[in-house]
């Protein structure tokens, strides 16, 4: 009983093909518009949780909590007075802006989670319908770092759509992000009715990427998140056939 989850809003302005929201928006188009609960209603739910549980760690499960800094300010005006529990939330490269991050820092956010998913502009745009350029991701990561907020970044791996060039692009993007940060990797899962699942079937691709190949790349991704490489050192690692086969 030490964790509590809350949704202060429902819906997401995006429809990434790997996410259930893409299917949700196909069958319920109105869900493409985020719907926001009143601040008072959210705080009352949290007060009820405190009365029942005592202290807890809050997980704000909004798809993108940082969409509206004005609403964040109103939320934390009451939260800082009546709740004051540690918390974390999700952000997005397009919404990891200094104003919103400053609010999180001032209210003692434990960390933020931001989806990167791929460092390949091709995979992001053509496969995931996630039209966020690498330059935007790097700037968002710099904003988070400059704000002094701890960062967790998500990427999707074991992706049968990827080529060698796509994996190299992800590796090099992770090298550019300011450290320290934590990297969270998830395997691409083809749930029924998702656009990415239909596209995989249309192209006749396997359900997962080559396991041995991704052991190598996933190890490189973790290295890139913790170690600074020169371009020459990075190229040497990528070309190392012994590491690929070990």
XYZ file of N, CA and C in Angstrom:
738
model
N 0.821 -1.221 0.000
C 0.000 0.000 0.000
C 0.853 1.270 0.000
N 1.964 1.247 -0.683
C 2.820 2.433 -0.699
C 2.777 3.176 -2.026
N 2.075 2.646 -3.004
C 1.964 3.302 -4.305
C 0.511 3.647 -4.581
N 0.312 4.796 -5.214
C -1.031 5.169 -5.653
C -0.926 5.765 -7.047
N -1.835 5.369 -7.919
C -1.843 5.861 -9.291
C -3.058 6.743 -9.521
N -2.841 7.803 -10.313
C -3.952 8.686 -10.639
C -3.868 9.104 -12.098
N -5.018 9.251 -12.725
C -5.150 9.884 -14.031
C -5.816 11.234 -13.815
N -5.102 12.300 -14.096
C -5.722 13.625 -13.997
C -6.326 14.035 -15.335
N -6.017 13.266 -16.374
C -6.572 13.514 -17.711
C -6.597 12.193 -18.459
N -7.460 12.105 -19.462
C -7.520 10.924 -20.315
C -7.374 11.362 -21.756
N -6.739 10.490 -22.555
C -6.553 10.803 -23.960
C -5.157 11.318 -24.244
N -4.764 11.187 -25.505
C -3.434 11.594 -25.930
C -3.550 12.266 -27.288
N -2.817 13.346 -27.534
C -2.885 14.011 -28.838
C -2.184 13.237 -29.948
N -1.510 12.133 -29.601
C -0.785 11.341 -30.586
C -1.424 9.965 -30.728
N -1.026 9.254 -31.778
C -1.563 7.916 -32.038
C -0.449 7.019 -32.558
N 0.580 6.806 -31.762
C 1.696 5.959 -32.165
C 1.187 4.554 -32.485
N 1.670 3.977 -33.563
C 1.092 2.741 -34.074
C 1.275 1.542 -33.152
N 2.242 1.595 -32.233
C 2.490 0.487 -31.302
C 1.655 0.603 -30.037
N 0.938 1.705 -29.877
C 0.226 2.005 -28.641
C -1.262 1.689 -28.784
N -1.870 1.212 -27.708
C -3.301 0.895 -27.762
C -4.152 2.116 -28.081
N -3.617 3.307 -27.826
C -4.384 4.519 -28.104
C -4.648 4.672 -29.597
N -3.744 4.153 -30.443
C -3.981 4.245 -31.886
C -5.248 3.490 -32.276
N -5.459 2.316 -31.681
C -6.695 1.560 -31.955
C -7.890 2.239 -31.303
N -7.696 2.733 -30.117
C -8.772 3.433 -29.422
C -9.282 4.611 -30.253
N -8.353 5.351 -30.869
C -8.758 6.500 -31.670
C -9.415 6.082 -32.982
N -9.099 4.872 -33.476
C -9.769 4.364 -34.672
C -11.242 4.085 -34.405
N -11.539 3.505 -33.245
C -12.925 3.122 -32.947
C -13.677 4.221 -32.192
N -12.941 5.127 -31.532
C -13.558 6.242 -30.795
C -12.779 7.521 -31.107
N -13.025 8.128 -32.267
C -12.215 9.271 -32.705
C -12.162 10.416 -31.700
N -13.177 10.570 -30.881
C -13.188 11.685 -29.923
C -12.078 11.569 -28.885
N -11.532 10.366 -28.695
C -10.495 10.196 -27.678
C -9.164 10.830 -28.084
N -9.066 11.319 -29.328
C -7.846 12.015 -29.739
C -7.697 13.349 -29.015
N -8.765 13.821 -28.426
C -8.733 15.078 -27.680
C -8.613 14.768 -26.194
N -7.518 15.185 -25.547
C -7.396 14.932 -24.101
C -8.540 15.564 -23.320
N -9.037 14.840 -22.338
C -10.108 15.334 -21.462
C -9.533 15.481 -20.061
N -9.664 16.667 -19.516
C -9.010 16.993 -18.247
C -10.023 17.017 -17.105
N -9.679 16.337 -16.020
C -10.481 16.412 -14.805
C -10.242 17.766 -14.144
N -11.178 18.169 -13.316
C -10.961 19.399 -12.562
C -9.870 19.153 -11.520
N -9.143 20.196 -11.205
C -8.070 20.070 -10.216
C -8.642 19.665 -8.860
N -9.760 20.259 -8.487
C -10.375 19.929 -7.205
C -10.750 18.465 -7.111
N -11.252 17.908 -8.207
C -11.630 16.508 -8.222
C -10.412 15.610 -8.034
N -9.309 15.949 -8.663
C -8.069 15.174 -8.510
C -7.560 15.220 -7.067
N -7.559 16.408 -6.494
C -7.043 16.555 -5.128
C -7.923 15.804 -4.140
N -9.232 15.822 -4.342
C -10.126 15.080 -3.443
C -9.835 13.582 -3.506
N -9.569 13.064 -4.699
C -9.216 11.638 -4.818
C -7.934 11.335 -4.045
N -6.976 12.217 -4.148
C -5.709 12.001 -3.445
C -5.884 12.122 -1.936
N -6.722 13.023 -1.489
C -6.990 13.143 -0.053
C -7.677 11.898 0.480
N -8.587 11.338 -0.300
C -9.238 10.092 0.101
C -8.210 8.957 0.201
N -7.260 8.945 -0.751
C -6.216 7.918 -0.718
C -5.340 8.086 0.525
N -5.005 9.325 0.874
C -4.198 9.571 2.077
C -4.926 9.129 3.324
N -6.233 9.397 3.393
C -7.006 9.000 4.566
C -7.057 7.479 4.703
N -7.055 6.791 3.581
C -7.153 5.334 3.590
C -5.791 4.661 3.753
N -4.750 5.224 3.137
C -3.462 4.553 3.033
C -2.362 5.170 3.884
N -2.513 6.428 4.261
C -1.400 7.133 4.860
C -0.477 7.640 3.765
N 0.814 7.660 4.026
C 1.758 8.131 3.014
C 1.841 7.165 1.837
N 2.084 7.702 0.655
C 2.234 6.864 -0.534
C 3.143 7.556 -1.537
N 3.547 6.775 -2.526
C 4.341 7.279 -3.647
C 3.391 7.409 -4.824
N 3.289 8.611 -5.400
C 2.278 8.870 -6.422
C 2.835 8.672 -7.827
N 2.104 7.905 -8.616
C 2.398 7.744 -10.039
C 1.311 8.472 -10.830
N 1.679 9.551 -11.510
C 0.725 10.293 -12.331
C 0.725 9.652 -13.709
N -0.350 8.965 -14.049
C -0.383 8.108 -15.225
C -0.913 8.798 -16.482
N -1.094 10.098 -16.472
C -1.485 10.802 -17.692
C -0.481 10.477 -18.793
N -0.956 10.309 -20.020
C -0.042 9.992 -21.123
C 1.037 11.060 -21.273
N 0.640 12.328 -21.128
C 1.610 13.432 -21.137
C 1.128 14.441 -20.095
N 1.706 14.391 -18.916
C 1.254 15.280 -17.840
C 1.651 16.722 -18.100
N 2.685 16.942 -18.905
C 3.250 18.284 -19.085
C 2.646 19.045 -20.265
N 1.501 18.609 -20.754
C 0.877 19.280 -21.908
C 0.534 20.730 -21.597
N 0.002 20.985 -20.403
C -0.492 22.327 -20.057
C 0.177 22.842 -18.782
N 1.217 23.651 -18.906
C 1.881 24.189 -17.708
C 0.952 25.010 -16.817
N -0.027 25.701 -17.410
C -0.956 26.488 -16.596
C -1.755 25.579 -15.662
N -2.149 24.421 -16.171
C -2.894 23.467 -15.358
C -1.984 22.829 -14.316
N -0.737 22.582 -14.677
C 0.223 22.044 -13.713
C 0.388 23.000 -12.533
N 0.491 24.283 -12.816
C 0.624 25.268 -11.742
C -0.560 25.208 -10.797
N -1.760 25.167 -11.363
C -2.969 25.115 -10.532
C -3.002 23.827 -9.708
N -2.599 22.725 -10.324
C -2.592 21.445 -9.621
C -1.636 21.492 -8.431
N -0.423 21.983 -8.642
C 0.579 21.942 -7.585
C 0.363 23.012 -6.519
N -0.384 24.037 -6.813
C -0.743 24.993 -5.761
C -1.500 24.294 -4.646
N -2.421 23.407 -5.032
C -3.165 22.648 -4.032
C -2.377 21.429 -3.549
N -1.696 20.760 -4.465
C -0.943 19.556 -4.113
C 0.109 19.857 -3.053
N 0.810 20.971 -3.198
C 1.883 21.312 -2.259
C 1.339 21.644 -0.873
N 0.085 22.053 -0.789
C -0.511 22.396 0.491
C -1.176 21.195 1.169
N -1.817 20.334 0.347
C -2.707 19.322 0.923
C -2.234 17.872 0.739
N -1.286 17.636 -0.140
C -0.858 16.257 -0.403
C 0.619 16.067 -0.066
N 1.497 16.710 -0.819
C 2.936 16.722 -0.549
C 3.574 15.328 -0.548
N 3.102 14.450 -1.409
C 3.704 13.132 -1.541
C 4.707 13.141 -2.701
N 5.760 12.315 -2.642
C 6.678 12.207 -3.786
C 5.947 11.635 -4.994
N 6.372 12.012 -6.189
C 5.641 11.602 -7.395
C 6.567 11.546 -8.599
N 6.081 10.909 -9.654
C 6.715 10.961 -10.975
C 5.616 11.071 -12.024
N 6.016 11.415 -13.257
C 5.026 11.583 -14.316
C 5.688 11.357 -15.674
N 4.845 11.303 -16.710
C 5.314 11.181 -18.089
C 5.389 12.547 -18.754
N 6.380 12.697 -19.629
C 6.438 13.840 -20.523
C 6.648 13.332 -21.941
N 6.829 14.239 -22.886
C 6.959 13.912 -24.312
C 7.957 14.891 -24.897
N 8.746 14.490 -25.903
C 9.725 15.426 -26.459
C 9.153 16.769 -26.882
N 7.921 16.773 -27.360
C 7.307 18.047 -27.770
C 6.812 18.877 -26.597
N 6.753 18.275 -25.412
C 6.208 18.976 -24.248
C 7.166 19.000 -23.060
N 8.409 18.632 -23.285
C 9.421 18.739 -22.225
C 10.046 20.125 -22.312
N 9.240 21.116 -22.001
C 9.637 22.506 -22.152
C 10.090 23.072 -20.807
N 10.966 24.073 -20.848
C 11.520 24.591 -19.584
C 10.469 25.006 -18.569
N 9.383 25.647 -19.002
C 8.367 26.105 -18.052
C 7.763 24.942 -17.279
N 7.384 23.878 -18.004
C 6.778 22.716 -17.340
C 7.778 21.999 -16.443
N 9.004 21.876 -16.901
C 10.023 21.172 -16.118
C 10.391 21.945 -14.862
N 10.377 23.254 -14.951
C 10.636 24.087 -13.773
C 9.576 23.834 -12.699
N 8.328 23.689 -13.117
C 7.249 23.419 -12.167
C 7.475 22.065 -11.480
N 7.868 21.058 -12.263
C 8.136 19.745 -11.678
C 9.281 19.804 -10.673
N 10.344 20.496 -11.036
C 11.491 20.604 -10.143
C 11.116 21.323 -8.852
N 10.383 22.414 -8.959
C 9.988 23.182 -7.780
C 9.106 22.382 -6.837
N 8.415 21.367 -7.397
C 7.522 20.566 -6.575
C 8.085 19.174 -6.278
N 9.412 19.057 -6.435
C 10.153 17.873 -5.982
C 9.760 16.580 -6.685
N 9.576 16.674 -8.015
C 9.351 15.455 -8.788
C 10.539 14.516 -8.613
N 10.256 13.245 -8.370
C 11.331 12.258 -8.236
C 12.026 12.038 -9.573
N 11.241 11.959 -10.639
C 11.798 11.792 -11.982
C 10.674 11.966 -13.003
N 11.070 12.057 -14.282
C 10.111 12.027 -15.387
C 10.488 10.881 -16.316
N 9.493 10.352 -16.992
C 9.707 9.323 -18.007
C 9.333 9.910 -19.361
N 10.232 9.778 -20.335
C 9.965 10.295 -21.680
C 10.230 9.202 -22.713
N 9.271 8.967 -23.571
C 9.437 7.991 -24.633
C 10.261 8.553 -25.783
N 11.307 7.839 -26.144
C 12.080 8.136 -27.354
C 11.715 7.129 -28.435
N 11.671 5.866 -28.054
C 11.229 4.726 -28.859
C 12.206 4.335 -29.954
N 12.686 5.287 -30.745
C 13.686 4.957 -31.762
C 14.514 6.192 -32.069
N 15.798 5.969 -32.328
C 16.650 7.058 -32.775
C 16.690 7.180 -34.281
N 15.913 6.355 -34.961
C 15.839 6.389 -36.418
C 14.649 7.234 -36.847
N 14.911 8.295 -37.571
C 13.806 9.112 -38.084
C 12.899 8.296 -38.996
N 13.468 7.317 -39.714
C 12.654 6.483 -40.600
C 11.667 5.630 -39.803
N 12.168 4.950 -38.771
C 11.281 4.120 -37.948
C 10.242 4.989 -37.256
N 10.674 6.111 -36.699
C 9.747 6.984 -35.978
C 8.613 7.449 -36.882
N 8.932 7.884 -38.086
C 7.919 8.465 -38.964
C 7.141 7.404 -39.739
N 7.833 6.465 -40.356
C 7.184 5.548 -41.285
C 6.583 4.320 -40.613
N 7.139 3.903 -39.494
C 6.645 2.691 -38.827
C 5.794 3.040 -37.607
N 6.269 3.952 -36.780
C 5.578 4.279 -35.537
C 4.624 5.459 -35.670
N 4.632 6.139 -36.808
C 3.835 7.357 -36.989
C 4.069 8.319 -35.822
N 5.313 8.404 -35.446
C 5.722 9.222 -34.300
C 6.628 10.313 -34.852
N 6.054 11.412 -35.230
C 6.767 12.417 -36.013
C 7.495 13.406 -35.089
N 8.528 12.847 -34.466
C 9.393 13.635 -33.584
C 10.816 13.460 -34.077
N 11.423 14.518 -34.527
C 12.781 14.449 -35.043
C 13.783 14.298 -33.896
N 14.933 13.744 -34.237
C 15.980 13.568 -33.229
C 16.417 14.883 -32.602
N 16.425 15.951 -33.396
C 16.820 17.250 -32.842
C 15.885 17.675 -31.726
N 14.598 17.364 -31.864
C 13.615 17.689 -30.823
C 13.867 16.850 -29.576
N 14.201 15.569 -29.765
C 14.484 14.688 -28.628
C 15.710 15.173 -27.860
N 16.754 15.530 -28.584
C 17.978 15.996 -27.929
C 17.709 17.277 -27.153
N 16.948 18.202 -27.736
C 16.642 19.446 -27.030
C 15.798 19.178 -25.792
N 14.831 18.274 -25.906
C 14.011 17.925 -24.740
C 14.871 17.344 -23.627
N 15.809 16.460 -23.979
C 16.695 15.867 -22.977
C 17.578 16.937 -22.329
N 18.016 17.893 -23.112
C 18.803 18.993 -22.543
C 17.958 19.827 -21.590
N 16.706 20.042 -21.955
C 15.812 20.799 -21.068
C 15.638 20.086 -19.738
N 15.447 18.771 -19.789
C 15.273 17.988 -18.563
C 16.542 18.047 -17.717
N 17.663 17.887 -18.363
C 18.950 17.930 -17.657
C 19.177 19.298 -17.027
N 18.916 20.359 -17.787
C 19.128 21.719 -17.285
C 18.195 22.045 -16.122
N 17.010 21.445 -16.123
C 16.052 21.686 -15.040
C 16.443 20.944 -13.770
N 17.375 19.999 -13.882
C 17.789 19.233 -12.709
C 16.816 18.144 -12.324
N 16.041 17.657 -13.295
C 15.065 16.593 -13.040
C 15.664 15.272 -13.508
N 15.560 14.249 -12.695
C 16.059 12.926 -13.061
C 15.254 12.382 -14.238
N 15.939 11.737 -15.189
C 15.273 11.317 -16.424
C 15.349 9.809 -16.629
N 14.228 9.231 -17.060
C 14.162 7.869 -17.575
C 13.687 7.966 -19.015
N 14.423 7.347 -19.940
C 14.056 7.385 -21.348
C 13.712 5.984 -21.835
N 12.598 5.867 -22.540
C 12.131 4.588 -23.060
C 12.513 4.438 -24.525
N 13.009 3.259 -24.889
C 13.164 2.930 -26.300
C 12.561 1.546 -26.545
N 12.170 1.314 -27.799
C 11.611 0.028 -28.214
C 12.680 -0.721 -28.990
N 12.939 -1.953 -28.560
C 13.985 -2.746 -29.185
C 13.398 -4.057 -29.713
N 14.273 -4.945 -30.257
C 13.829 -6.204 -30.869
C 12.710 -5.938 -31.874
N 13.006 -5.025 -32.791
C 12.023 -4.514 -33.744
C 12.338 -5.068 -35.132
N 11.497 -5.969 -35.681
C 11.803 -6.585 -36.982
C 11.739 -5.619 -38.157
N 11.212 -4.408 -37.958
C 11.210 -3.406 -39.024
C 12.587 -2.758 -39.208
N 13.460 -2.904 -38.210
C 14.707 -2.151 -38.215
C 15.761 -2.752 -39.137
N 16.582 -1.867 -39.681
C 17.785 -2.247 -40.408
C 18.995 -1.914 -39.538
N 20.172 -2.289 -40.011
C 21.399 -1.946 -39.308
C 21.526 -0.434 -39.148
N 21.157 0.302 -40.188
C 21.254 1.764 -40.129
C 20.330 2.336 -39.062
N 19.158 1.747 -38.892
C 18.230 2.218 -37.859
C 18.807 2.004 -36.463
N 19.422 0.849 -36.243
C 19.995 0.567 -34.927
C 21.193 1.474 -34.636
N 21.992 1.733 -35.652
C 23.110 2.660 -35.479
C 22.591 4.051 -35.121
N 21.500 4.466 -35.748
C 20.923 5.781 -35.463
C 20.466 5.876 -34.012
N 19.855 4.810 -33.492
C 19.427 4.814 -32.092
C 20.635 4.882 -31.162
N 21.654 4.106 -31.450
C 22.887 4.122 -30.658
C 23.489 5.528 -30.618
N 23.565 6.158 -31.768
C 24.184 7.489 -31.829
C 23.309 8.555 -31.170
N 21.990 8.399 -31.241
C 21.129 9.343 -30.536
C 21.341 9.241 -29.028
N 21.384 8.028 -28.501
C 21.576 7.844 -27.059
C 22.906 8.437 -26.600
N 23.905 8.394 -27.478
C 25.199 8.993 -27.142
C 25.092 10.512 -26.968
N 24.160 11.123 -27.675
C 24.044 12.580 -27.645
C 23.324 13.116 -26.413
N 22.551 12.273 -25.746
C 21.712 12.762 -24.652
C 22.569 13.062 -23.427
N 22.314 14.179 -22.751
C 23.130 14.524 -21.578
C 22.928 13.518 -20.450
N 24.033 13.150 -19.848
C 24.017 12.182 -18.745
C 24.054 12.943 -17.422
N 23.605 12.314 -16.333
C 23.133 10.935 -16.249
C 21.657 10.812 -16.631
N 21.304 9.644 -17.125
C 19.901 9.287 -17.328
C 19.781 7.774 -17.252
N 18.586 7.297 -17.015
C 18.331 5.856 -16.974
C 17.632 5.454 -18.257
N 18.026 4.321 -18.800
C 17.449 3.824 -20.049
C 16.557 2.629 -19.752
N 15.342 2.681 -20.285
C 14.392 1.573 -20.150
C 14.087 1.036 -21.545
N 14.322 -0.259 -21.737
C 14.102 -0.866 -23.040
C 12.939 -1.841 -22.980
N 12.089 -1.788 -23.990
C 10.973 -2.714 -24.093
C 10.942 -3.351 -25.469
N 10.571 -4.612 -25.528
C 10.463 -5.332 -26.795
C 9.191 -4.878 -27.522
N 9.269 -4.713 -28.836
C 8.090 -4.368 -29.620
C 7.128 -5.554 -29.622
N 5.922 -5.346 -29.090
C 4.897 -6.389 -28.998
C 3.784 -6.067 -29.988
N 3.364 -7.081 -30.754
C 2.343 -6.877 -31.786
C 0.974 -7.326 -31.268
N 0.345 -6.441 -30.517
C -0.987 -6.739 -30.002
C -2.009 -6.692 -31.136
N -3.101 -7.448 -31.010
C -4.111 -7.460 -32.072
C -4.698 -6.068 -32.318
N -4.998 -5.790 -33.572
C -5.720 -4.592 -34.022
C -4.885 -3.315 -34.031
N -3.637 -3.393 -33.656
C -2.813 -2.196 -33.712
C -2.293 -1.989 -35.136
N -2.147 -0.735 -35.563
C -1.634 -0.480 -36.916
C -0.283 -1.123 -37.180
N 0.611 -1.117 -36.190
C 1.930 -1.707 -36.411
C 1.819 -3.217 -36.610
N 0.837 -3.850 -35.983
C 0.633 -5.293 -36.150
C 0.122 -5.596 -37.556
N -0.795 -4.793 -38.058
C -1.303 -4.986 -39.419
C -0.192 -4.794 -40.445
N 0.683 -3.804 -40.207
C 1.769 -3.551 -41.140
C 2.793 -4.696 -41.123
N 3.056 -5.247 -39.961
C 3.967 -6.392 -39.892
C 3.416 -7.563 -40.691
N 2.123 -7.822 -40.543
C 1.501 -8.923 -41.276
C 1.527 -8.662 -42.779
N 1.275 -7.426 -43.173
C 1.275 -7.087 -44.606
C 2.643 -7.322 -45.233
N 3.696 -7.002 -44.493
C 5.055 -7.154 -45.011
C 5.620 -8.558 -44.798
N 4.916 -9.381 -44.026
C 5.393 -10.734 -43.761
C 6.627 -10.789 -42.889
N 6.750 -9.860 -41.954
C 7.915 -9.803 -41.074
C 7.744 -10.751 -39.892
N 8.838 -11.219 -39.302
C 8.728 -12.057 -38.101
C 8.181 -11.247 -36.930
N 7.770 -11.958 -35.896
C 7.169 -11.304 -34.737
C 8.213 -10.577 -33.904
N 9.462 -11.010 -33.966
C 10.503 -10.357 -33.186
C 11.790 -10.294 -33.991
N 12.693 -9.405 -33.563
C 13.997 -9.338 -34.193
C 14.876 -10.497 -33.753
N 16.008 -10.664 -34.424
C 16.940 -11.733 -34.109
C 17.498 -11.551 -32.698
N 17.346 -12.594 -31.857
C 17.723 -12.480 -30.446
C 19.206 -12.198 -30.283
N 20.055 -12.956 -30.974
C 21.495 -12.777 -30.839
C 21.912 -11.382 -31.286
N 21.339 -10.921 -32.364
C 21.657 -9.594 -32.878
C 21.299 -8.514 -31.863
N 20.135 -8.658 -31.236
C 19.699 -7.623 -30.300
C 20.376 -7.738 -28.935
N 20.939 -8.885 -28.616
C 21.788 -8.932 -27.408
C 22.932 -7.937 -27.559
N 23.523 -7.924 -28.742
C 24.628 -6.991 -29.027
C 24.147 -5.554 -28.974
N 23.065 -5.261 -29.685
C 22.624 -3.863 -29.767
C 22.084 -3.348 -28.440
N 21.356 -4.173 -27.705
C 20.837 -3.727 -26.412
C 21.971 -3.421 -25.439
N 23.050 -4.215 -25.504
C 24.218 -3.937 -24.669
C 24.840 -2.602 -25.064
N 24.920 -2.334 -26.377
C 25.468 -1.056 -26.838
C 24.593 0.115 -26.411
N 23.286 -0.076 -26.440
C 22.388 1.006 -26.011
C 22.642 1.361 -24.545
N 22.788 0.329 -23.703
C 23.060 0.606 -22.291
C 24.416 1.289 -22.114
N 25.411 0.850 -22.862
C 26.712 1.502 -22.800
C 26.607 2.973 -23.193
N 25.858 3.240 -24.253
C 25.721 4.618 -24.725
C 25.057 5.509 -23.687
N 24.230 4.916 -22.828
C 23.524 5.704 -21.813
C 24.390 6.005 -20.590
N 25.556 5.354 -20.511
C 26.381 5.510 -19.311
C 27.814 5.947 -19.584
N 28.303 5.710 -20.809
C 29.709 5.951 -21.137
C 29.801 6.919 -22.306
N 30.728 7.851 -22.234
C 30.976 8.772 -23.347
C 32.004 8.154 -24.297
N 31.624 8.006 -25.565
C 32.506 7.474 -26.591
C 32.886 8.563 -27.574
N 34.103 8.484 -28.097
C 34.430 9.271 -29.282
C 33.765 8.601 -30.482
N 33.668 9.319 -31.591
C 33.091 8.727 -32.798
C 33.908 7.521 -33.242
N 35.215 7.602 -33.106
C 36.075 6.486 -33.514
C 35.830 5.262 -32.634
N 35.683 5.474 -31.331
C 35.421 4.361 -30.420
C 34.052 3.734 -30.699
N 33.066 4.572 -30.990
C 31.731 4.062 -31.304
C 31.759 3.224 -32.577
N 32.453 3.702 -33.582
C 32.550 2.961 -34.843
C 33.262 1.624 -34.639
N 34.271 1.623 -33.786
C 35.002 0.386 -33.504
C 34.108 -0.631 -32.808
N 33.295 -0.184 -31.866
C 32.369 -1.087 -31.188
C 31.364 -1.682 -32.161
N 30.810 -0.841 -33.017
C 29.805 -1.306 -33.974
C 30.391 -2.355 -34.911
N 31.648 -2.189 -35.279
C 32.285 -3.082 -36.245
C 32.870 -4.335 -35.606
N 32.842 -4.446 -34.287
C 33.519 -5.543 -33.594
C 32.720 -6.839 -33.741
N 33.185 -7.731 -34.598
C 32.475 -8.985 -34.869
C 32.543 -9.944 -33.675
N 33.599 -9.870 -32.886
C 33.697 -10.728 -31.702
C 32.580 -10.412 -30.720
N 32.328 -9.128 -30.489
C 31.238 -8.737 -29.580
C 29.887 -9.164 -30.123
N 29.725 -9.090 -31.417
C 28.440 -9.466 -32.024
C 28.142 -10.954 -31.851
N 29.183 -11.778 -31.844
C 28.978 -13.236 -31.799
C 29.073 -13.807 -30.399
N 29.557 -13.018 -29.437
C 29.779 -13.521 -28.094
C 28.448 -13.694 -27.360
